[in-house]
């Protein structure tokens, strides 16, 4: 049994916060490069070039990719062979977030009181999802989610008799409503099934899968592909100025649900989709 | 390769006439001073205007940048400093234009009301590339805190920019790049 300390956890989280905010995920980086070579719109191409350059500059200058360094969502997946029984995990993770955001010169975007919009927080608390699995070790993933795109999230509770067409229309309309405002080209995280809250969590988890890897279920992978194609024909384009690059990826995650319902959550990510993981 | 390798317009922030000559879709490289202000700074500025209080800086002829930068890393002028979503400022734009603001920089669409106000005041709305905060930081040559320090990243900073790449979103005649 590997005994983990609070320091090991907070230090890992701190590093992940910096890594995620400074280094564009390789799958997103190559999707941008691919989009740049394929894009036909002139203004769209220029914008994609800026985005490719942005990732290079962020890395070289050690400056955050985007000034909105997000609200960190931290997934802690505790597997076998690790002992954390004596630790205050929530405290350890939040400590890591605070240290990482401070050390990385990232932005403090958290207000403690959501209504009064006051309270000088020190980068935390973050949102934490704890899960337990059968794998070995503890996996920690940090997903700093910017709010320009988080604000465009949509949840719909469909009837169980809804058709695939209804679901597609809902997803496409969510992207159209976001339009130019949430920094396209987008990456879509879509959660289907579970309960209302769980569909939202699934949509976030979907964003963690590399965008060049389709869903392992054939029918779901087909839906991802269809949506990807259809949305890229919408003409929204980079920054909403037209072009054939509106989404860089469509990731769906499904889960069993109730006979009376079909929750679908669309969580839009801007092109700066950030996440980083480690296994302890 | 330069991002704008052709047909961009070099523009100084202090020039008066050239702003009204811009048209939606024009690509601009802006040089001069701009002031950051986003949600909470807008709220404070508008309260001051309403109460007739003294503003921390003269808004007349200024350019407002909807931006809340990250902290400045050592040896850098500024941290990541891209635009935030402009639509959140729509309801607060009127009083600033009344007070003489001549241009705004942000990302995304504006309301029909704001488009009308821009036309009325012969102002301009520019788009900067969202999510290109590290890239845009390279075009900032100095930073000075101006007001509302207590707001942290939402404080007002004066940024001196050089060749800051922008696209005209709404021009002084009310033409809107997103409504073509």
Coordinates of C-alpha atoms in Angstrom, one line a residue:
Chain A
X1 CA 0.0 0.0 0.0
X2 CA 1.5 3.3 -1.0
X3 CA 0.9 6.0 1.6
X4 CA 0.3 9.4 0.0
X5 CA 1.0 12.6 1.9
X6 CA -0.9 15.9 1.7
X7 CA 2.3 17.5 0.2
X8 CA 2.5 14.9 -2.6
X9 CA -1.1 15.7 -3.6
X10 CA -0.9 19.5 -3.3
X11 CA 2.4 19.6 -5.2
X12 CA 1.0 17.4 -8.0
X13 CA -2.1 19.6 -8.3
X14 CA 0.1 22.7 -8.3
X15 CA 2.2 21.4 -11.2
X16 CA -0.9 20.3 -13.1
X17 CA -2.5 23.8 -12.8
X18 CA 0.6 25.4 -14.3
X19 CA 1.1 22.7 -17.0
X20 CA -2.5 22.9 -18.1
X21 CA -2.6 26.7 -18.3
X22 CA 0.7 27.1 -20.1
X23 CA 0.9 24.2 -22.5
X24 CA -1.8 23.5 -25.0
X25 CA -2.9 19.9 -25.0
X26 CA -1.1 18.1 -27.8
X27 CA -4.3 16.8 -29.3
X28 CA -5.7 20.3 -29.5
X29 CA -2.4 21.7 -30.7
X30 CA -2.3 19.3 -33.7
X31 CA -6.0 19.9 -34.4
X32 CA -5.3 23.6 -34.7
X33 CA -2.4 23.0 -37.0
X34 CA -4.5 20.6 -39.1
X35 CA -7.3 23.2 -39.3
X36 CA -4.9 25.9 -40.3
X37 CA -3.7 23.8 -43.3
X38 CA -7.3 22.9 -44.3
X39 CA -9.1 26.2 -43.7
X40 CA -10.1 28.1 -46.8
X41 CA -11.3 31.4 -45.3
X42 CA -8.6 34.1 -45.5
X43 CA -9.5 35.8 -42.2
X44 CA -10.1 32.4 -40.6
X45 CA -6.7 31.3 -41.6
X46 CA -5.1 34.4 -40.1
X47 CA -6.9 33.8 -36.8
X48 CA -5.9 30.1 -36.7
X49 CA -2.3 31.2 -37.3
X50 CA -2.6 33.5 -34.3
X51 CA -3.8 30.7 -32.2
X52 CA -1.0 28.3 -33.3
X53 CA 1.5 31.1 -32.5
X54 CA -0.2 31.8 -29.2
X55 CA 0.5 28.2 -28.0
X56 CA 4.1 28.6 -29.1
X57 CA 4.5 31.9 -27.3
X58 CA 2.8 30.8 -24.1
X59 CA 5.2 27.8 -23.9
X60 CA 8.3 29.8 -24.6
X61 CA 7.4 32.9 -22.5
X62 CA 5.8 30.8 -19.7
X63 CA 2.7 32.9 -19.9
X64 CA -0.9 31.5 -19.7
X65 CA -2.5 30.6 -23.0
X66 CA -5.5 32.7 -22.1
X67 CA -6.0 35.3 -19.4
X68 CA -9.1 33.4 -18.3
X69 CA -7.2 30.7 -16.4
X70 CA -10.6 29.3 -15.5
X71 CA -12.3 27.8 -12.5
X72 CA -10.3 24.6 -12.0
X73 CA -12.3 21.4 -12.0
X74 CA -10.2 18.7 -10.4
X75 CA -11.0 15.0 -10.9
X76 CA -9.5 12.7 -8.3
X77 CA -9.9 9.1 -9.2
X78 CA -8.7 6.9 -6.3
X79 CA -7.7 3.4 -7.3
X80 CA -6.2 0.4 -5.6
X81 CA -2.9 0.3 -3.6
X82 CA -3.0 3.9 -2.4
X83 CA -3.7 5.0 1.2
X84 CA -5.2 8.4 1.7
X85 CA -7.3 7.5 4.7
X86 CA -5.6 9.9 7.1
X87 CA -5.7 12.9 4.7
X88 CA -8.0 15.8 4.2
X89 CA -8.1 15.4 0.4
X90 CA -10.2 18.5 -0.2
X91 CA -7.8 20.7 1.7
X92 CA -4.8 19.1 -0.1
X93 CA -6.3 19.7 -3.6
X94 CA -7.3 23.3 -2.8
X95 CA -3.8 24.0 -1.4
X96 CA -2.3 22.7 -4.6
X97 CA -4.6 24.9 -6.7
X98 CA -3.6 28.0 -4.7
X99 CA 0.1 27.2 -5.0
X100 CA -0.1 26.4 -8.7
X101 CA -2.1 29.5 -9.6
X102 CA 0.3 31.7 -7.5
X103 CA 3.5 30.2 -8.8
X104 CA 2.2 30.2 -12.4
X105 CA 1.2 33.8 -12.3
X106 CA -2.3 32.7 -13.2
X107 CA -5.4 34.8 -12.7
X108 CA -7.5 34.7 -9.6
X109 CA -10.9 34.5 -11.1
X110 CA -12.8 33.2 -8.1
X111 CA -15.3 35.2 -6.1
X112 CA -16.2 33.7 -2.7
X113 CA -19.8 35.0 -2.7
X114 CA -21.6 34.3 -6.0
X115 CA -24.3 36.8 -5.2
X116 CA -22.5 39.7 -3.6
X117 CA -19.6 39.1 -6.0
X118 CA -17.3 39.9 -3.1
X119 CA -14.7 38.1 -1.0
X120 CA -11.1 38.1 -1.9
X121 CA -10.5 34.5 -2.6
X122 CA -7.0 33.2 -3.1
X123 CA -7.6 31.2 -6.2
X124 CA -9.7 28.6 -4.5
X125 CA -11.9 26.7 -3.8
X126 CA -12.0 24.7 -6.9
X127 CA -14.6 22.1 -8.0
X128 CA -13.5 18.6 -7.1
X129 CA -15.0 15.3 -8.2
X130 CA -13.8 12.3 -6.2
X131 CA -14.4 8.8 -7.6
X132 CA -13.1 5.4 -6.8
X133 CA -12.0 2.9 -9.4
X134 CA -10.3 -0.5 -9.7
X135 CA -7.2 0.8 -11.5
X136 CA -3.9 1.0 -9.7
X137 CA -2.8 4.3 -8.1
X138 CA -4.5 7.7 -7.9
X139 CA -5.2 9.7 -11.0
X140 CA -5.5 13.5 -10.7
X141 CA -6.7 15.6 -13.6
X142 CA -7.0 19.3 -13.6
X143 CA -9.3 21.0 -16.1
X144 CA -9.2 24.8 -15.8
X145 CA -12.5 25.8 -17.4
X146 CA -12.8 29.3 -18.8
X147 CA -16.2 31.0 -18.3
X148 CA -16.7 32.6 -21.7
X149 CA -17.5 29.2 -22.9
X150 CA -18.8 27.7 -19.6
X151 CA -21.6 30.3 -19.8
X152 CA -22.8 28.7 -23.0
X153 CA -23.5 25.3 -21.4
X154 CA -27.0 23.8 -22.1
X155 CA -28.8 21.0 -20.4
X156 CA -32.0 19.5 -21.8
X157 CA -34.1 16.8 -20.3
X158 CA -35.5 14.9 -23.3
X159 CA -38.4 12.5 -23.4
X160 CA -37.2 8.9 -23.6
X161 CA -38.9 8.7 -27.0
X162 CA -36.9 11.6 -28.4
X163 CA -35.1 10.8 -31.7
X164 CA -31.4 11.0 -32.5
X165 CA -32.5 13.8 -34.8
X166 CA -33.9 15.8 -31.8
X167 CA -30.7 15.4 -29.9
X168 CA -28.6 16.5 -32.8
X169 CA -30.8 19.5 -33.4
X170 CA -30.4 20.5 -29.7
X171 CA -26.6 20.2 -29.8
X172 CA -26.3 22.1 -33.1
X173 CA -28.5 24.8 -31.8
X174 CA -26.4 25.1 -28.6
X175 CA -23.4 25.8 -30.8
X176 CA -25.3 28.2 -33.0
X177 CA -26.4 30.1 -29.9
X178 CA -22.9 30.4 -28.7
X179 CA -22.0 31.6 -32.1
X180 CA -19.0 33.9 -32.2
X181 CA -19.1 34.7 -28.5
X182 CA -17.3 31.8 -26.8
X183 CA -14.1 31.6 -28.8
X184 CA -14.6 29.2 -31.7
X185 CA -13.3 26.9 -33.0
X186 CA -15.0 24.9 -30.2
X187 CA -14.5 21.5 -28.7
X188 CA -17.8 20.0 -27.5
X189 CA -18.1 17.8 -24.4
X190 CA -21.5 16.1 -24.5
X191 CA -22.9 14.1 -21.6
X192 CA -25.9 11.8 -22.4
X193 CA -27.7 9.8 -19.8
X194 CA -27.5 9.6 -16.0
X195 CA -29.4 12.3 -14.1
X196 CA -29.4 16.1 -14.8
X197 CA -26.4 16.7 -12.6
X198 CA -24.6 13.6 -13.8
X199 CA -25.1 14.5 -17.5
X200 CA -23.3 17.8 -16.8
X201 CA -20.4 16.0 -15.1
X202 CA -20.2 13.5 -18.1
X203 CA -20.0 16.4 -20.5
X204 CA -16.9 17.7 -18.6
X205 CA -15.4 14.3 -18.4
X206 CA -16.0 14.0 -22.2
X207 CA -13.6 17.0 -22.7
X208 CA -10.8 15.0 -21.1
X209 CA -10.7 12.4 -23.8
X210 CA -8.2 13.3 -26.6
X211 CA -10.2 14.8 -29.5
X212 CA -8.5 12.5 -32.0
X213 CA -9.8 9.4 -30.2
X214 CA -13.4 8.5 -31.0
X215 CA -15.8 7.1 -28.5
X216 CA -15.2 3.3 -28.2
X217 CA -18.9 2.6 -28.8
X218 CA -19.5 2.5 -32.6
X219 CA -22.9 4.2 -32.7
X220 CA -21.7 7.0 -30.4
X221 CA -18.5 7.5 -32.5
X222 CA -20.7 7.8 -35.6
X223 CA -22.8 10.5 -33.9
X224 CA -19.6 12.4 -33.0
X225 CA -18.5 12.2 -36.6
X226 CA -21.8 13.3 -38.0
X227 CA -22.0 16.3 -35.6
X228 CA -18.4 17.3 -36.3
X229 CA -19.1 17.4 -40.0
X230 CA -22.5 19.1 -39.7
X231 CA -21.3 21.8 -37.3
X232 CA -18.2 22.6 -39.5
X233 CA -20.6 23.3 -42.3
X234 CA -22.4 26.0 -40.2
X235 CA -20.0 28.6 -41.3
X236 CA -19.4 30.2 -37.9
X237 CA -15.6 29.7 -38.2
X238 CA -12.8 31.0 -36.0
X239 CA -13.9 33.9 -33.8
X240 CA -17.2 33.7 -35.7
X241 CA -15.9 35.4 -38.7
X242 CA -16.7 32.6 -41.2
X243 CA -14.8 29.6 -42.4
X244 CA -15.0 25.9 -42.2
X245 CA -13.4 25.4 -38.8
X246 CA -16.2 25.7 -36.2
X247 CA -15.4 22.7 -34.0
X248 CA -12.1 21.0 -33.6
X249 CA -13.6 18.0 -31.9
X250 CA -16.9 16.5 -30.6
X251 CA -16.6 14.2 -27.6
X252 CA -19.6 12.3 -26.2
X253 CA -19.8 10.3 -23.0
X254 CA -22.8 8.2 -22.2
X255 CA -24.2 6.5 -19.1
X256 CA -27.3 4.4 -18.4
X257 CA -30.4 6.5 -17.5
X258 CA -34.0 6.2 -16.3
X259 CA -36.8 4.8 -18.4
X260 CA -38.6 8.1 -18.1
X261 CA -35.9 10.4 -19.3
X262 CA -32.9 11.3 -21.4
X263 CA -30.7 14.0 -20.1
X264 CA -28.3 15.7 -22.5
X265 CA -25.8 18.3 -21.5
X266 CA -23.6 20.2 -24.0
X267 CA -20.6 21.8 -22.4
X268 CA -18.8 23.9 -24.9
X269 CA -15.0 24.5 -24.6
X270 CA -13.2 27.3 -26.4
X271 CA -10.3 26.4 -28.6
X272 CA -8.0 26.7 -25.5
X273 CA -9.1 23.4 -24.0
X274 CA -6.8 22.7 -21.1
X275 CA -6.3 19.7 -19.0
X276 CA -3.4 17.8 -17.4
X277 CA -3.1 14.5 -15.6
X278 CA -0.8 12.6 -13.3
X279 CA -1.0 9.2 -11.7
X280 CA 0.4 8.9 -8.1
Chain B
X1 CA 5.6 35.5 -41.0
X2 CA 3.7 38.5 -39.8
X3 CA 0.1 37.8 -38.9
X4 CA -1.1 40.7 -41.0
X5 CA 1.1 40.6 -44.1
X6 CA -1.2 42.7 -46.2
X7 CA -4.0 45.3 -46.3
X8 CA -3.9 46.1 -42.5
X9 CA -4.4 49.7 -41.4
X10 CA -1.8 51.2 -39.1
X11 CA -3.7 53.3 -36.6
X12 CA -2.7 55.5 -33.7
X13 CA -5.1 55.6 -30.7
X14 CA -4.9 59.4 -30.5
X15 CA -5.9 60.0 -34.2
X16 CA -9.4 61.4 -34.5
X17 CA -10.5 61.2 -38.1
X18 CA -9.2 57.8 -39.0
X19 CA -11.5 56.0 -36.6
X20 CA -14.6 57.2 -38.5
X21 CA -13.1 56.1 -41.8
X22 CA -12.8 52.5 -40.6
X23 CA -15.3 49.9 -41.9
X24 CA -16.5 46.6 -40.4
X25 CA -14.0 43.9 -41.4
X26 CA -11.0 46.2 -41.7
X27 CA -7.9 44.8 -40.1
X28 CA -6.1 47.2 -37.9
X29 CA -2.8 47.4 -36.1
X30 CA -3.4 49.8 -33.2
X31 CA -0.6 51.8 -31.4
X32 CA -1.0 53.9 -28.3
X33 CA -2.9 53.8 -25.0
X34 CA -5.9 51.7 -24.2
X35 CA -7.7 51.2 -20.8
X36 CA -8.8 47.8 -19.5
X37 CA -12.3 47.7 -17.9
X38 CA -14.6 44.7 -17.6
X39 CA -17.7 43.9 -15.6
X40 CA -17.0 45.3 -12.1
X41 CA -15.0 48.3 -13.4
X42 CA -17.9 49.2 -15.6
X43 CA -20.2 49.0 -12.7
X44 CA -18.0 51.3 -10.7
X45 CA -17.5 53.8 -13.5
X46 CA -21.2 54.0 -14.2
X47 CA -22.0 54.6 -10.5
X48 CA -19.5 57.4 -10.5
X49 CA -20.9 58.9 -13.6
X50 CA -24.5 58.7 -12.2
X51 CA -23.5 60.4 -8.9
X52 CA -21.5 63.0 -10.8
X53 CA -18.4 62.0 -9.0
X54 CA -14.9 62.5 -10.2
X55 CA -13.7 59.8 -12.6
X56 CA -10.3 58.2 -12.0
X57 CA -9.4 59.0 -15.6
X58 CA -11.0 61.1 -18.3
X59 CA -13.0 58.8 -20.6
X60 CA -13.2 61.4 -23.3
X61 CA -11.5 60.0 -26.5
X62 CA -10.4 56.9 -24.8
X63 CA -10.4 53.3 -25.9
X64 CA -11.8 50.7 -23.5
X65 CA -10.4 47.1 -23.6
X66 CA -12.6 44.4 -22.1
X67 CA -9.8 42.5 -20.5
X68 CA -8.7 41.2 -17.1
X69 CA -5.0 40.0 -17.5
X70 CA -3.3 37.3 -15.6
X71 CA -0.6 38.3 -13.1
X72 CA 2.6 39.5 -14.7
X73 CA 5.4 36.9 -14.6
X74 CA 8.9 38.1 -13.8
X75 CA 10.7 39.8 -16.7
X76 CA 7.5 40.3 -18.6
X77 CA 5.5 43.5 -19.3
X78 CA 2.2 41.8 -18.7
X79 CA 0.7 38.4 -18.4
X80 CA -1.9 36.8 -20.7
X81 CA -4.2 39.6 -21.9
X82 CA -6.8 38.6 -24.4
X83 CA -10.4 40.0 -24.7
X84 CA -13.4 38.9 -22.7
X85 CA -16.9 38.4 -23.9
X86 CA -18.2 41.9 -24.9
X87 CA -21.9 41.1 -24.6
X88 CA -21.7 41.2 -20.8
X89 CA -20.9 44.9 -21.0
X90 CA -23.8 45.7 -23.4
X91 CA -26.1 47.1 -20.7
X92 CA -23.4 49.3 -19.4
X93 CA -22.0 50.7 -22.6
X94 CA -24.3 53.6 -23.0
X95 CA -23.0 55.9 -20.2
X96 CA -19.4 55.3 -21.2
X97 CA -20.1 56.3 -24.8
X98 CA -22.0 59.4 -23.4
X99 CA -18.9 60.2 -21.5
X100 CA -16.8 60.2 -24.6
X101 CA -15.4 56.8 -25.1
X102 CA -14.5 56.5 -28.7
X103 CA -13.8 52.8 -29.1
X104 CA -14.1 49.4 -27.4
X105 CA -12.2 46.2 -27.8
X106 CA -13.6 42.8 -27.0
X107 CA -14.8 39.6 -28.5
X108 CA -18.1 38.4 -29.9
X109 CA -21.4 40.1 -30.7
X110 CA -23.0 43.2 -29.4
X111 CA -26.7 43.9 -28.9
X112 CA -28.8 45.8 -31.4
X113 CA -29.0 48.6 -28.8
X114 CA -25.2 48.9 -28.6
X115 CA -24.9 48.9 -32.4
X116 CA -27.3 51.9 -32.5
X117 CA -25.3 53.7 -29.7
X118 CA -22.0 53.1 -31.6
X119 CA -23.6 54.7 -34.7
X120 CA -25.0 57.6 -32.7
X121 CA -21.7 58.4 -31.0
X122 CA -19.6 57.7 -34.1
X123 CA -17.7 55.2 -32.1
X124 CA -16.0 51.9 -33.1
X125 CA -16.1 48.3 -31.8
X126 CA -13.0 46.3 -32.4
X127 CA -12.5 42.5 -32.1
X128 CA -9.4 41.1 -30.7
X129 CA -8.7 37.3 -31.0
X130 CA -10.2 35.6 -28.0
X131 CA -7.9 33.0 -26.4
X132 CA -4.8 34.5 -27.9
X133 CA -3.7 36.2 -24.6
X134 CA 0.0 35.2 -24.8
X135 CA 0.2 36.4 -28.4
X136 CA -1.4 39.7 -27.6
X137 CA 0.8 40.2 -24.6
X138 CA 3.7 40.5 -27.0
X139 CA 2.1 43.7 -28.4
X140 CA 1.9 45.5 -25.0
X141 CA 4.9 47.7 -24.2
X142 CA 4.0 49.1 -20.8
X143 CA 1.3 48.8 -18.1
X144 CA 0.2 51.3 -15.5
X145 CA -2.5 50.7 -12.9
X146 CA -5.1 53.5 -13.1
X147 CA -8.1 52.7 -10.8
X148 CA -10.0 50.3 -8.6
X149 CA -6.9 48.4 -7.5
X150 CA -9.1 46.4 -5.1
X151 CA -10.7 44.7 -8.1
X152 CA -7.5 42.7 -8.8
X153 CA -7.6 41.4 -12.4
X154 CA -10.7 43.6 -13.0
X155 CA -8.9 46.8 -12.1
X156 CA -8.4 49.5 -14.7
X157 CA -4.9 49.4 -16.3
X158 CA -3.5 51.6 -19.0
X159 CA -1.8 49.5 -21.6
X160 CA 0.5 51.0 -24.1
X161 CA 0.2 48.8 -27.1
X162 CA 2.2 48.6 -30.3
X163 CA 0.7 47.1 -33.5
X164 CA -2.1 45.5 -31.5
X165 CA -4.0 43.3 -34.1
X166 CA -7.7 44.0 -34.3
X167 CA -10.6 43.6 -36.7
X168 CA -13.3 46.2 -36.9
X169 CA -16.5 44.6 -35.6
X170 CA -18.9 47.5 -35.7
X171 CA -18.0 50.8 -37.5
X172 CA -19.1 54.3 -36.9
X173 CA -21.9 53.9 -39.4
X174 CA -23.3 50.9 -37.5
X175 CA -22.2 48.2 -39.9
X176 CA -21.7 45.0 -38.0
X177 CA -19.4 42.2 -39.1
X178 CA -21.7 39.6 -37.6
X179 CA -24.8 41.0 -39.3
X180 CA -23.6 40.9 -42.9

